XYZ file of C-alpha atoms in Angstrom:
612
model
C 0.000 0.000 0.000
C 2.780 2.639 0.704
C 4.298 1.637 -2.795
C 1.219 2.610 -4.485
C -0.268 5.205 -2.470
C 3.851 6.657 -3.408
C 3.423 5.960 -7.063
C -0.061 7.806 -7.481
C 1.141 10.536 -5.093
C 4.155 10.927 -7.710
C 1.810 10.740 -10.750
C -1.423 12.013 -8.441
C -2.304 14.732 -11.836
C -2.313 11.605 -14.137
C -4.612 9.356 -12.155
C -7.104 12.515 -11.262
C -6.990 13.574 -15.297
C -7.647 9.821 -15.625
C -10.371 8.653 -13.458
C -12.760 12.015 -13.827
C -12.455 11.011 -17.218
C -13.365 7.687 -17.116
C -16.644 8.690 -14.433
C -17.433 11.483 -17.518
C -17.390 8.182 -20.296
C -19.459 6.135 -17.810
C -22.104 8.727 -16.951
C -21.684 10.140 -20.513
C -21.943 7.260 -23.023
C -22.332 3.997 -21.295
C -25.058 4.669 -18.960
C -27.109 5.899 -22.104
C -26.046 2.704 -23.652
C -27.139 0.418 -21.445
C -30.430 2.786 -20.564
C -31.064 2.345 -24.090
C -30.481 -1.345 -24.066
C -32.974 -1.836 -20.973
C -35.726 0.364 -22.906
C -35.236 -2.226 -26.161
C -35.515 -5.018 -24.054
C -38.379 -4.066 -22.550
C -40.227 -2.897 -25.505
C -39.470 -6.270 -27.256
C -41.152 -8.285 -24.690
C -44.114 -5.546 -24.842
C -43.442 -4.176 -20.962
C -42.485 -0.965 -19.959
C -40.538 -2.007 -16.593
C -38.441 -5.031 -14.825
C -40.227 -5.991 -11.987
C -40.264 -9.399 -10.328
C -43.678 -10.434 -11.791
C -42.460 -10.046 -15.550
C -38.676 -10.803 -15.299
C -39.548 -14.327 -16.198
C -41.651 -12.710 -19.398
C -38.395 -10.320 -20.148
C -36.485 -13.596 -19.837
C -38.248 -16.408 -21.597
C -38.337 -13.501 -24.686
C -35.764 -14.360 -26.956
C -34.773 -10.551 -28.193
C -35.051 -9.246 -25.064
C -32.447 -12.034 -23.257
C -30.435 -11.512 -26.018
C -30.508 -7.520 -25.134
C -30.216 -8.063 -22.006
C -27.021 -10.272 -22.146
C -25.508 -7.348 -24.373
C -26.237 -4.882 -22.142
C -24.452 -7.384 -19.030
C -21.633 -7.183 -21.382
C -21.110 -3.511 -22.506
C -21.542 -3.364 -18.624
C -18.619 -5.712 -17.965
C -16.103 -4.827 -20.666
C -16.903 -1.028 -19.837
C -15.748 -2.107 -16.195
C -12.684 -3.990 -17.443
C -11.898 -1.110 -19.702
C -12.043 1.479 -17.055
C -10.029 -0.764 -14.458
C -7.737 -1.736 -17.177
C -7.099 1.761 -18.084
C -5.363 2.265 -13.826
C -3.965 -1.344 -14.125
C -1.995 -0.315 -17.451
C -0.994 3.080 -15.957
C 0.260 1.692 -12.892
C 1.877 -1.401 -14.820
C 3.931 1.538 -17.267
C 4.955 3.349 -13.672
C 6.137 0.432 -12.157
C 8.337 0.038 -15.005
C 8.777 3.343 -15.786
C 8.145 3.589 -19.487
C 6.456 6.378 -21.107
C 2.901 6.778 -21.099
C 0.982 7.157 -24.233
C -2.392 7.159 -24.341
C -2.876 5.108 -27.966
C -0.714 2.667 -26.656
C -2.661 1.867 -23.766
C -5.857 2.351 -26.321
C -4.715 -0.622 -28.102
C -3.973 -3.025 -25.441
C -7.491 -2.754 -24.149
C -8.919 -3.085 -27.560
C -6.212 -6.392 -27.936
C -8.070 -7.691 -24.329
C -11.804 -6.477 -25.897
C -11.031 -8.940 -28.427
C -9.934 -11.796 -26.212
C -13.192 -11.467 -24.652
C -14.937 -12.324 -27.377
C -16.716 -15.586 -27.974
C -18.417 -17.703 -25.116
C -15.876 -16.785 -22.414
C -17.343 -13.588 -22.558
C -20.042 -15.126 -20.523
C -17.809 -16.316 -17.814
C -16.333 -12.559 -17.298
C -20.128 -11.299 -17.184
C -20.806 -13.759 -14.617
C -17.284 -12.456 -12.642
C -17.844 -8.873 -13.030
C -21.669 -8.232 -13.428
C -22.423 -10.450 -10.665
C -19.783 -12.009 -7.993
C -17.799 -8.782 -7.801
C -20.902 -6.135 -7.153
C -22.053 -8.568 -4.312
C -19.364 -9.144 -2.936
C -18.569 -5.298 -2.889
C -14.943 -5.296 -3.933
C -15.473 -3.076 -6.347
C -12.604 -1.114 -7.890
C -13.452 1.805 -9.863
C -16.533 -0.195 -10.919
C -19.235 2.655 -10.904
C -21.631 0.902 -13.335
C -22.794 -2.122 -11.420
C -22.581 -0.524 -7.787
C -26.339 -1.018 -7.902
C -26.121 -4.752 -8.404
C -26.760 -6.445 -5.092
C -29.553 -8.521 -2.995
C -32.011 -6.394 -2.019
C -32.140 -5.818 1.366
C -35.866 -7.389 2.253
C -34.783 -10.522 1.539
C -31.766 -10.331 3.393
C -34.057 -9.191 6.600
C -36.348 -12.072 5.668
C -33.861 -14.863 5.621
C -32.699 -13.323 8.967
C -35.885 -13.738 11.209
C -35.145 -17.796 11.597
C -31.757 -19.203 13.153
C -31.512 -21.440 9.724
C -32.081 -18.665 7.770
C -29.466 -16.336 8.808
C -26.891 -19.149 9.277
C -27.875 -19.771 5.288
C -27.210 -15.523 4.665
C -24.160 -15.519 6.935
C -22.805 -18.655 4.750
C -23.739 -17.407 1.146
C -22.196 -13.833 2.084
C -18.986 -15.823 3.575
C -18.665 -17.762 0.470
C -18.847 -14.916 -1.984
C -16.695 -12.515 -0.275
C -14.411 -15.542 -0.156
C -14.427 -15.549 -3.656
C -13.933 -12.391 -4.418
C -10.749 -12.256 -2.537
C -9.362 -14.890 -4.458
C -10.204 -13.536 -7.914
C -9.354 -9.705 -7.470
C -6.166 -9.921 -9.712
C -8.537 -11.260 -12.454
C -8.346 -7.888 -14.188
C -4.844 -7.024 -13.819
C -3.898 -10.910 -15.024
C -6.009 -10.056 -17.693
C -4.304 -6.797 -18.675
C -1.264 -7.802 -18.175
C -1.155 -11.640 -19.744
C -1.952 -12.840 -22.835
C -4.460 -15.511 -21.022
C -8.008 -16.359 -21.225
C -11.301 -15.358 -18.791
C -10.638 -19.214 -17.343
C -6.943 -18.916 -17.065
C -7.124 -15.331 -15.528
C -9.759 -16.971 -12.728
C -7.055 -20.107 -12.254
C -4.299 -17.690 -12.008
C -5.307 -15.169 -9.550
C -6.916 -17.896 -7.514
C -3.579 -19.451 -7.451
C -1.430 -16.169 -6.439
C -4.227 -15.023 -3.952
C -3.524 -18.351 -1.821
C -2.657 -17.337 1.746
C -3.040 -13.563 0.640
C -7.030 -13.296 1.704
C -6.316 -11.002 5.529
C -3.527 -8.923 3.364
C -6.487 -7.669 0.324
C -8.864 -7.153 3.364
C -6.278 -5.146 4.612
C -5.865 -3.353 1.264
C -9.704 -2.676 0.848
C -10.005 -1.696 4.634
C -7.106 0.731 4.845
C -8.307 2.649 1.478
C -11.547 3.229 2.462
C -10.872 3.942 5.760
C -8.502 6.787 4.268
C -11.596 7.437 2.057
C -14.051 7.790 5.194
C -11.734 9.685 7.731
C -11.078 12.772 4.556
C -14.462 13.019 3.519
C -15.913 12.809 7.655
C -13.137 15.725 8.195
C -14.523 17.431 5.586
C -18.685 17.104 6.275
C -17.750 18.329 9.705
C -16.261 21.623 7.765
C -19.162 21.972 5.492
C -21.822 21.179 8.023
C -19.826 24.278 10.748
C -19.677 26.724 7.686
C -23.442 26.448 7.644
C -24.621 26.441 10.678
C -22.785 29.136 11.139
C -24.271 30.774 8.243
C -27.762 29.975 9.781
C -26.616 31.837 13.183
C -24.762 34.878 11.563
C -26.546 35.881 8.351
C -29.615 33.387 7.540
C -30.027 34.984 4.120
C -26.716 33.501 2.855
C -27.406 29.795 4.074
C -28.589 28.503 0.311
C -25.677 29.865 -1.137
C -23.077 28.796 1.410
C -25.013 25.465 1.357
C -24.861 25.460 -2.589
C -21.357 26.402 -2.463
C -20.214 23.758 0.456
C -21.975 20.929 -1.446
C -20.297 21.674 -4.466
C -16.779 21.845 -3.064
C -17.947 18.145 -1.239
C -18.551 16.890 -4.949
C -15.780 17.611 -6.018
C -13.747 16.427 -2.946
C -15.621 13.050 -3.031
C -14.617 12.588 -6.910
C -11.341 13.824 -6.147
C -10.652 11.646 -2.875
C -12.490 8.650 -4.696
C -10.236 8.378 -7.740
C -7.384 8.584 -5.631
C -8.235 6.022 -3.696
C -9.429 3.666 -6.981
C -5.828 4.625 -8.356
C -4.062 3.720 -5.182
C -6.164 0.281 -4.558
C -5.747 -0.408 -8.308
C -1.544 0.090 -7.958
C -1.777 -1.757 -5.084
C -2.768 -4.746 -7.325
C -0.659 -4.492 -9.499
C 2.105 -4.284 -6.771
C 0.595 -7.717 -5.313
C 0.281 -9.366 -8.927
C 4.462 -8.394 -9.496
C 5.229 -9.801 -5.960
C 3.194 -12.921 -6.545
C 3.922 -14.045 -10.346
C 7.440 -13.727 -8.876
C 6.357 -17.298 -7.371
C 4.796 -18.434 -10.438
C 5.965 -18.586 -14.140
C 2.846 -20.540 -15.443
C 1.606 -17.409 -17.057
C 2.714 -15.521 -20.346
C 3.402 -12.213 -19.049
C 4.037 -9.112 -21.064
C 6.099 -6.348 -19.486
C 5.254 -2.812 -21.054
C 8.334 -2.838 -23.015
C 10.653 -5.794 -25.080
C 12.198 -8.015 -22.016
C 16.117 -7.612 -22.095
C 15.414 -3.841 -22.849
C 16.249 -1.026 -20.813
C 13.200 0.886 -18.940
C 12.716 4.355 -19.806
C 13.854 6.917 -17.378
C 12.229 10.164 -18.283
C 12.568 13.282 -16.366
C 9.559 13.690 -13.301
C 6.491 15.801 -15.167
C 8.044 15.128 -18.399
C 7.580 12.252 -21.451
C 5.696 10.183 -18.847
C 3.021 12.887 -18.756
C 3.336 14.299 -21.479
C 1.248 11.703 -23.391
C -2.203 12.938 -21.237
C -1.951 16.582 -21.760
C -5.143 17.040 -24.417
C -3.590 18.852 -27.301
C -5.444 21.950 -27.384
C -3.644 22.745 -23.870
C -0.787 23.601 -25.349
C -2.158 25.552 -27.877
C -2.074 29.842 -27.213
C -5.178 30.247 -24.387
C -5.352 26.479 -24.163
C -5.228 26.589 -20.308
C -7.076 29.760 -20.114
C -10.074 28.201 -21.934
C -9.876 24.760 -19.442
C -9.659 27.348 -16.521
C -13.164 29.078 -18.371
C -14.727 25.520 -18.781
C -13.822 24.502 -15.144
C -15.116 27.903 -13.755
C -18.397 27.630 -15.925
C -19.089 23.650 -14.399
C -18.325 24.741 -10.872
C -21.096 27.822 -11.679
C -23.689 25.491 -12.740
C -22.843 22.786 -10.625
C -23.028 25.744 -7.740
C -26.358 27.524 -9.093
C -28.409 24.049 -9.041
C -26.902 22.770 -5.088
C -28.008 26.002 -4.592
C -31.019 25.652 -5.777
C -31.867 22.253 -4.409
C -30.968 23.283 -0.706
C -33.592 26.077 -0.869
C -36.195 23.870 -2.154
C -37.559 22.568 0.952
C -41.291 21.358 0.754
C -43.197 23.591 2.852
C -45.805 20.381 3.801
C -44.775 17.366 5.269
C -47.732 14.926 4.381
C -45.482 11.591 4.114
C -47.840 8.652 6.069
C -46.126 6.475 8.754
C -47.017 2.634 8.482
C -46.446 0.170 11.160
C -45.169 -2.858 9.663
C -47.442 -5.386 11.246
C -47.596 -3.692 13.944
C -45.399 -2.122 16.530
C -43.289 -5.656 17.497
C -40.974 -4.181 19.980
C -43.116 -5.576 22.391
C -45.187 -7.824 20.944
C -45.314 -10.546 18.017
C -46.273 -9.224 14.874
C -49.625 -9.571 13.144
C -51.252 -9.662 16.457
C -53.405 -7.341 18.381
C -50.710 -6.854 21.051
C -48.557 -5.294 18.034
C -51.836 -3.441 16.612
C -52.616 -1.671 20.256
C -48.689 -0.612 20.502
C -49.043 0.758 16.957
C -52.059 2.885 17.481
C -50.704 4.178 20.988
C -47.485 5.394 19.099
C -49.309 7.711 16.722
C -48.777 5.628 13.274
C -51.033 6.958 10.438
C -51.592 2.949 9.379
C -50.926 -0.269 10.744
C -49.815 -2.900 7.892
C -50.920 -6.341 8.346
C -51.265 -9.857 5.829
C -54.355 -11.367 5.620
C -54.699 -15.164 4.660
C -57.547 -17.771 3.894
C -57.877 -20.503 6.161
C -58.825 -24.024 5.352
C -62.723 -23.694 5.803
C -62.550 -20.562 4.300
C -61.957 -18.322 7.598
C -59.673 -14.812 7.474
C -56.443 -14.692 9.978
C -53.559 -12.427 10.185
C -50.407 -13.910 9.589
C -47.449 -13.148 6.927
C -45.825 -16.943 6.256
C -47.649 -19.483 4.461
C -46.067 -22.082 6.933
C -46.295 -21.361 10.659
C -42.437 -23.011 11.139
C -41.162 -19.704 11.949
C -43.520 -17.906 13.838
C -44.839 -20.665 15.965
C -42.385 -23.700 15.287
C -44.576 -26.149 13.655
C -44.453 -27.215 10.236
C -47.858 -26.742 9.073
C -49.378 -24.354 6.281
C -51.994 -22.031 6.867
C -54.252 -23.493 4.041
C -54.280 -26.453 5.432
C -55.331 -25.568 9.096
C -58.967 -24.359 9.780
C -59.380 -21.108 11.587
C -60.247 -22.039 14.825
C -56.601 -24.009 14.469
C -55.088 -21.211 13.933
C -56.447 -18.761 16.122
C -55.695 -21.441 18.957
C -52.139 -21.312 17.716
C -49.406 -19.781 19.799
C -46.950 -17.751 18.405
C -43.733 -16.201 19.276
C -40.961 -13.406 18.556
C -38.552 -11.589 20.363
C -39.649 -13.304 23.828
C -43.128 -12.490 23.468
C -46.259 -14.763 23.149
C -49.689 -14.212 21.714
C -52.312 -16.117 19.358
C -52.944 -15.847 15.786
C -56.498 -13.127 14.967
C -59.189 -13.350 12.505
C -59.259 -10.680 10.565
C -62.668 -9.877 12.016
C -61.115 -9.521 15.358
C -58.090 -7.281 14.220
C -60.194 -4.549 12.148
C -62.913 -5.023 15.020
C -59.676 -3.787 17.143
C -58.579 -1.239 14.656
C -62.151 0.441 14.676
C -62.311 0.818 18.027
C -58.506 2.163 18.241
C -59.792 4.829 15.162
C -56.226 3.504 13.371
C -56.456 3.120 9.448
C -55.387 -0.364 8.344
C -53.003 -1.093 5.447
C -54.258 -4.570 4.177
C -52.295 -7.050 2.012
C -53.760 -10.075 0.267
C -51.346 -13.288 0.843
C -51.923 -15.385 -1.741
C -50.785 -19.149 -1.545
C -52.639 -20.819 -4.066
C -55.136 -22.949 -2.498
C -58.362 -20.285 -2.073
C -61.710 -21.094 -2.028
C -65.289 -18.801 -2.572
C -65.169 -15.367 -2.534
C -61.430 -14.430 -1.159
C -61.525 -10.749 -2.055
C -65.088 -10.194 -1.601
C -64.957 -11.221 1.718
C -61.758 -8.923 2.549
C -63.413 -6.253 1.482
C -66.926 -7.040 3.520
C -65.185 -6.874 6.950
C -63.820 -3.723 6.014
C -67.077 -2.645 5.007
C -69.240 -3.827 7.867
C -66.281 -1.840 10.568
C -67.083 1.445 8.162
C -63.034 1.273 7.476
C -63.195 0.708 3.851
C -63.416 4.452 3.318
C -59.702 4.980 4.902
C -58.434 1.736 4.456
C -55.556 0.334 1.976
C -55.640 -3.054 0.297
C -52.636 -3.770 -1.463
C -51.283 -7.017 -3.379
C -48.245 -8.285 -5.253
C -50.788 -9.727 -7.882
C -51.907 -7.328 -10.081
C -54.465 -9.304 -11.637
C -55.866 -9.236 -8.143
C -55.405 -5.710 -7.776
C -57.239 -5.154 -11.241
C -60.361 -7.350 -9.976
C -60.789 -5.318 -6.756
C -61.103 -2.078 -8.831
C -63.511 -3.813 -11.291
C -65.666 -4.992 -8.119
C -65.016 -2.435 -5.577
C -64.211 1.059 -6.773
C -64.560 2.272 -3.254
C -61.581 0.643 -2.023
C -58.065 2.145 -2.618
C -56.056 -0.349 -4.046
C -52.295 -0.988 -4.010
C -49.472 -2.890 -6.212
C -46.936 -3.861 -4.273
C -43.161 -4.214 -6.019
C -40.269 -5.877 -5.068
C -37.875 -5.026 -7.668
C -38.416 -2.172 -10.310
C -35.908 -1.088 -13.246
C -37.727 1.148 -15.757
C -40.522 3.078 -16.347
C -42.953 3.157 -13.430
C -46.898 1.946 -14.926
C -49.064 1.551 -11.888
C -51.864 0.556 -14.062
C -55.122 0.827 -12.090
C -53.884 1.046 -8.822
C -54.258 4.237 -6.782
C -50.088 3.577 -5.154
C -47.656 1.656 -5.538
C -46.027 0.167 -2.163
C -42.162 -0.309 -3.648
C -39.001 -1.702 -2.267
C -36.821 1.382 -0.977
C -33.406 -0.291 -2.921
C -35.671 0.457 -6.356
C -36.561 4.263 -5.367
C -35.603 7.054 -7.488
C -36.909 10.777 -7.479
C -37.602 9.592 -10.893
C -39.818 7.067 -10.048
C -41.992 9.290 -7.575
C -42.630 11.695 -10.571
C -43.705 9.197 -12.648
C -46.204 8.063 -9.375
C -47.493 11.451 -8.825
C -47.518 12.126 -12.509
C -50.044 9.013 -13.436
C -52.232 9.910 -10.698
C -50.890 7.534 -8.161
C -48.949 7.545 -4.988
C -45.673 5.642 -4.074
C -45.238 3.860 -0.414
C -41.971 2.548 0.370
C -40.784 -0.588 2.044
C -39.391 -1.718 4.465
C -37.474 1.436 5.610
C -35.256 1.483 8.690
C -32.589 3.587 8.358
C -32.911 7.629 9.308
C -31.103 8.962 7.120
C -32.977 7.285 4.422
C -36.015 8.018 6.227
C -35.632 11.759 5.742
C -34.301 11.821 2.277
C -38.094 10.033 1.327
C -39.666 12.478 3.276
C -37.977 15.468 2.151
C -38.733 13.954 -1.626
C -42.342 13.799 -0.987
C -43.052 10.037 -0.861
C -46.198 9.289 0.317
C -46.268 6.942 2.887
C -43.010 4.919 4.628
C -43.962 1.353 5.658
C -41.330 0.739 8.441
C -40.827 -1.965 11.243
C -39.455 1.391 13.370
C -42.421 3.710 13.012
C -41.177 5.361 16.032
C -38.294 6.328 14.551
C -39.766 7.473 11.697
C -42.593 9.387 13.429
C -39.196 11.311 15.003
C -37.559 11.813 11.444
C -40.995 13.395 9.996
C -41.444 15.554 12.950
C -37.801 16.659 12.725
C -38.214 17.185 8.754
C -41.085 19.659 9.538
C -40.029 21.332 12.495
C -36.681 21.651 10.549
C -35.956 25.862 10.118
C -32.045 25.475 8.949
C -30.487 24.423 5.908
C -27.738 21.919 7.574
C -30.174 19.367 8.819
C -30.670 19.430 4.740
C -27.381 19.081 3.505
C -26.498 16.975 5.825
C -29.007 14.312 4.629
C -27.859 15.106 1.053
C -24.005 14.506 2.245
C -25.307 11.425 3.382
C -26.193 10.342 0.268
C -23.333 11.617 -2.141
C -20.716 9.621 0.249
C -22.972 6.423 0.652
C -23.045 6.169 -2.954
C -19.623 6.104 -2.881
């Protein structure tokens, strides 16, 4: 690490030059591509987003897999091109032979076409999937995004099996990424194939797994000490604006964000450069105990390494050539100065628009369970005595044809015996004792919890669980209870089905129905429904627009983390379905009673450096 971290230092205008302009290519021309690749998959298979109801439509299509293997690949090779672009800077340094930029153009283009053919497959399955989930990322911007989202992660956690299955999976493929992180720089700096390049680093990673930890953890905790030093700045600059001359706060808030943009790019690609040298130093030290490989060396072997002067030849190659032209730098200083105005005129702008309503609803995910088991009335009371706008709970057909409240289709979990709820009659279940977090209480009817709910004056969030075996009237008789308790007027019925969904607004206009979404890539169509209840991990502003714009709102879930729940409520999302509606009652309340602009940019730091 203190070789590299010397080397970029040396060589630190290179790398920045290099790595903001690798971020511009990615943000610039490959994230259009592979936008535009999504959208033509879609279309072909006649859908307008990937969700987890038509991914087996978009996959089964044959254009559309075919699309959506190209756009995995443009996705990988665009991450081995921008990685391969540090790894055959750092290679040239080591050896000190002059940079030049067509040079290092035509290596990559050499590896491009090594890629091609059916190992290309193998690489997409290294870089598109084991690497993002494993989150050794280096330099890999693209598929950041690419990971298990985090409901079923906090599903598989709630039974001892479960979580022992998590901890082992998440074991296994950080494992694995450890022992293939040279794959790129073997790549870029052999003449091998995908397969060799896995073989080989796996073979000079043995006994090396606690020193690339140590690599990773050292960088970023570099990375996280710079940018906390600097938040604290930022955040004390405007405060202090806030106490001294309130006026000024958007523009010293505009101004501080902008300067922590540019820090975080700056600070980032350092640290890329460095963890990417460090590498390279590993790969040197470790094919030194190895000769199984065809290595190439960056110039002929027996020949003697350039030596150019410090800022000279070795640069020289990665100065563009209109900055040495009369007013070259003068114009770069114009273009910088004109960004940085922009960049500073919409921060600016975004820290002074603060929504002047806070409407965002508070859902209790079945229940308040602190105290009690979900699903049950003991977690329905604790939820109406806290203040929640709604109480979320999953409603389920008995054998006989009764209504309880219970999430899992099999009771193994929340009462320990291996029976499924369409097989048990209602007065089975309701004499059914359940558990969680030390308490005890019995499974309701449905009758009994909106009975409860009434009486409490709490609106309920309903969702249909669906496991196959229905009888009579399943919907109909949903929406009856409601009806009979005079709650259908506030209450929410929502439903991962949206044929379901679609038959309660053909039957029961009165009812305000809700598609529930686990994963969502694409335009957001919420049909007939009046919201959509989506995973947080799929949220964008972009997708709250499209909501709001086609006359529906957008609930997220689950949501459990502060920050995040301030960011939705600051955006305007409509309701948060949360297993901590207390904390999130506290984040709302602190969102409205909120008079200064660092609270803001605070949350908005949050978010640039956990995106990083």
């Amino acid at each position: 690490m203190a070789t590299a971290a010397a080397t970029v230092a040396r060589n630190r205008s290179i790398y920045l030059r290099t790595t903001v302009a690798l971020q511009a290519a990615t943000v610039l021309v490959v994230v259009p591509i592979a936008a535009l690749l999504l959208r033509a998959a879609l279309t072909a298979a006649g859908l307008t987003a990937l969700t987890e109801a038509s991914a087996v439509r978009l996959l089964t299509h044959p254009v559309s897999f075919l699309l959506l293997l190209l756009l995995a690949a443009v996705a990988s090779v665009a991450v081995l091109i921008g990685q391969g672009v540090l790894i055959l800077i750092g290679t040239r340094l080591r050896d000190e032979a002059i940079l030049h930029p067509r040079a290092i153009g035509a290596e990559l283009a050499a590896v491009s076409r090594r890629l091609l053919g059916p190992q290309l497959l193998v690489f997409v399955a290294y870089a598109f999937l084991l690497v993002p989930l494993g989150g050794l990322e280096v330099g890999a911007f693209l598929t950041r995004g690419v990971e298990l989202p985090p409901f079923i992660a906090s599903e598989l956690r709630k039974t001892v099996v479960g979580t022992l299955l998590w901890m082992l999976g998440a074991v296994i493929v950080l494992y694995l990424n450890l022992r293939l992180v040279l794959v790129p720089t073997v790549l870029l700096t052999s003449r091998v194939s995908v397969l060799a390049a896995l073989a080989s680093s796996w073979r000079m990673t043995r006994g090396q797994s606690a020193r690339v930890v140590g690599l990773f953890a050292g960088a970023w905790t570099v990375f996280a000490v710079v940018l906390g030093g600097l938040v604290v700045l930022i955040l004390f600059a405007v405060r202090l604006a806030d106490a001294v001359w309130p006026p000024a706060s958007p523009l010293v808030a505009g101004l501080t964000f902008t300067v922590a943009q540019v820090a975080v790019l700056v600070v980032s690609g350092l640290i890329v450069a460095v963890l990417t040298q460090a590498l390279v130093v590993l790969a040197a030290q470790r094919r030194e105990h190895g000769g199984d490989i065809d290595w190439l060396t960056t110039a002929p072997l027996g020949a003697t390494p350039a030596h150019p002067r410090r800022g000279a030849s070795r640069a020289a190659g990665w100065v563009p050539r209109w900055a040495g032209m009369p007013g070259g730098r003068a114009t770069a200083v114009a273009v910088l100065g004109a960004v940085l105005a922009v960049a500073i005129t919409v921060n600016t702008t975004v820290m002074i628009a603060v929504r002047d309503d806070v409407t965002t609803a508070v859902i209790a995910h079945r229940g308040v369970t602190d105290d009690a088991v979900e699903n049950t009335l003991d977690a329905l009371e604790a939820a109406a005595a806290l203040g929640a706008d709604y109480v979320e709970l999953d409603v389920q057909q008995a054998a006989d044809g009764g209504l309880v409240v219970v999430h899992d289709t099999n009771l193994r979990r929340i009462a320990g015996i291996n029976r499924s709820v369409f097989e048990m009659t209602t007065a089975e279940l309701t004499g059914t004792t359940v558990r969680q977090g030390g308490h005890t209480a019995t499974i309701p009817t449905f009758e009994e919890f909106v009975t409860r709910a009434a009486e409490l004056d709490i609106a309920v969030l309903v969702e249909l669980k669906i496991h196959g075996r229905e009888q009579g009237d399943y919907v109909g008789d949903v929406v009856a209870v409601l009806v009979a308790h005079g709650l259908v007027e506030t209450a929410r019925v929502q439903s991962f089905d949206i044929a379901l969904v679609n038959e309660i607004e053909d039957r029961f206009g009165e009812v305000t129905t809700g598609w529930v979404v686990a994963f969502h890539r694409g335009r957001l169509d919420p049909g007939r429904a009046d919201f959509v209840a989506l995973e947080e991990s799929s949220y964008t502003p972009r997708i709250l627009s499209e909501a709001h714009a086609a006359g529906a709102q957008l609930l997220l879930w689950t949501v459990t983390d502060p920050a995040a729940m301030r960011r939705f409520v600051r955006d305007g999302v409509d309701g948060l379905i949360t297993s901590d509606p207390a904390g999130a009652l506290d984040q709302r309340a602190a969102v409205a009673a909120d008079t200064s602009l660092a609270r803001r940019l605070e949350d908005e730091l949050h978010k640039l450096v956990g995106w990083w």
